[in-house]
């Protein structure tokens, strides 16, 4: 989500870095702001998968990284290999 909205999910909207204590508290206790609430337009299914993967409650998250990857791939088309290669350069 951070790369979608230009900041880490637990940072303040103005981008000012939090203290370690505040960061730990926010990451473990507060819900993550939905990308759509930040003005980012994503397919609804993709946003749902992202939010499930970022849930504070482990019981609500995907059981494995593979499950998360499969869900994300089903919600959004994969980038062509050439585009990924160009991006990595």
CSV table of C-alpha atoms in Angstrom, one decimal:
chain,number,residue,atom,x,y,z
A,1,UNK,CA,0.0,0.0,0.0
A,2,UNK,CA,2.9,2.4,0.8
A,3,UNK,CA,4.1,2.3,-2.8
A,4,UNK,CA,0.5,3.1,-4.0
A,5,UNK,CA,0.0,6.2,-1.7
A,6,UNK,CA,3.6,7.4,-1.4
A,7,UNK,CA,4.2,6.5,2.2
A,8,UNK,CA,4.4,3.5,4.6
A,9,UNK,CA,1.0,2.3,5.8
A,10,UNK,CA,1.8,3.3,9.4
A,11,UNK,CA,3.2,6.8,8.6
A,12,UNK,CA,1.3,9.9,9.3
A,13,UNK,CA,-0.4,11.4,6.1
A,14,UNK,CA,2.2,14.2,6.1
A,15,UNK,CA,5.0,11.7,5.7
A,16,UNK,CA,6.7,12.6,9.0
A,17,UNK,CA,8.4,9.5,10.4
A,18,UNK,CA,6.9,8.1,13.6
A,19,UNK,CA,8.8,7.2,16.7
A,20,UNK,CA,9.6,3.5,17.1
A,21,UNK,CA,7.0,3.1,19.8
A,22,UNK,CA,4.3,4.9,17.7
A,23,UNK,CA,5.3,2.8,14.7
A,24,UNK,CA,5.0,-0.5,16.6
A,25,UNK,CA,1.7,0.5,18.2
A,26,UNK,CA,0.2,1.6,14.9
A,27,UNK,CA,1.4,-1.5,13.0
A,28,UNK,CA,0.0,-3.9,15.6
A,29,UNK,CA,-3.1,-2.0,16.8
A,30,UNK,CA,-4.5,0.3,14.1
A,31,UNK,CA,-6.2,-0.7,10.9
A,32,UNK,CA,-4.4,0.2,7.6
A,33,UNK,CA,-5.9,3.0,5.6
A,34,UNK,CA,-7.5,1.7,2.4
A,35,UNK,CA,-5.9,2.9,-0.8
A,36,UNK,CA,-9.2,4.2,-2.1
A,37,UNK,CA,-9.4,6.4,1.0
A,38,UNK,CA,-6.1,7.9,-0.1
A,39,UNK,CA,-7.5,8.6,-3.6
A,40,UNK,CA,-5.8,5.6,-5.3
A,41,UNK,CA,-8.0,3.9,-7.8
A,42,UNK,CA,-7.6,0.1,-7.8
A,43,UNK,CA,-10.0,-2.7,-8.8
A,44,UNK,CA,-12.2,-3.5,-5.8
A,45,UNK,CA,-11.0,-7.1,-5.7
A,46,UNK,CA,-7.4,-6.1,-5.7
A,47,UNK,CA,-8.0,-3.7,-2.8
A,48,UNK,CA,-9.8,-6.4,-0.9
A,49,UNK,CA,-6.9,-8.8,-1.3
A,50,UNK,CA,-4.4,-6.1,-0.2
A,51,UNK,CA,-6.4,-5.2,2.8
A,52,UNK,CA,-6.7,-8.8,3.8
A,53,UNK,CA,-3.0,-9.3,3.5
A,54,UNK,CA,-2.3,-6.2,5.7
A,55,UNK,CA,-4.9,-7.1,8.4
A,56,UNK,CA,-3.8,-6.5,12.0
A,57,UNK,CA,-5.6,-9.7,12.9
A,58,UNK,CA,-3.5,-12.8,11.8
A,59,UNK,CA,-6.7,-14.9,11.6
A,60,UNK,CA,-8.0,-12.5,8.8
A,61,UNK,CA,-4.8,-12.6,6.7
A,62,UNK,CA,-3.9,-15.2,4.1
A,63,UNK,CA,-2.4,-18.4,5.6
A,64,UNK,CA,0.6,-18.4,3.3
A,65,UNK,CA,2.4,-16.0,1.0
A,66,UNK,CA,1.4,-18.3,-1.9
A,67,UNK,CA,-2.3,-17.8,-1.1
A,68,UNK,CA,-1.7,-14.0,-1.1
A,69,UNK,CA,0.2,-14.2,-4.4
A,70,UNK,CA,-2.5,-16.3,-6.1
A,71,UNK,CA,-5.2,-13.9,-4.9
A,72,UNK,CA,-3.3,-10.9,-6.2
A,73,UNK,CA,-2.6,-12.5,-9.5
A,74,UNK,CA,-6.3,-13.4,-9.9
A,75,UNK,CA,-7.3,-9.8,-9.2
A,76,UNK,CA,-4.8,-8.0,-11.5
A,77,UNK,CA,-3.0,-8.9,-14.7
A,78,UNK,CA,0.6,-9.8,-14.5
A,79,UNK,CA,3.1,-7.4,-16.1
A,80,UNK,CA,4.9,-8.7,-19.1
A,81,UNK,CA,8.4,-10.0,-18.5
A,82,UNK,CA,10.0,-7.3,-20.7
A,83,UNK,CA,8.2,-4.5,-18.7
A,84,UNK,CA,9.4,-6.0,-15.4
A,85,UNK,CA,13.0,-6.3,-16.8
A,86,UNK,CA,12.9,-2.7,-18.0
A,87,UNK,CA,11.6,-1.6,-14.6
A,88,UNK,CA,14.4,-3.4,-12.8
A,89,UNK,CA,17.1,-1.7,-14.8
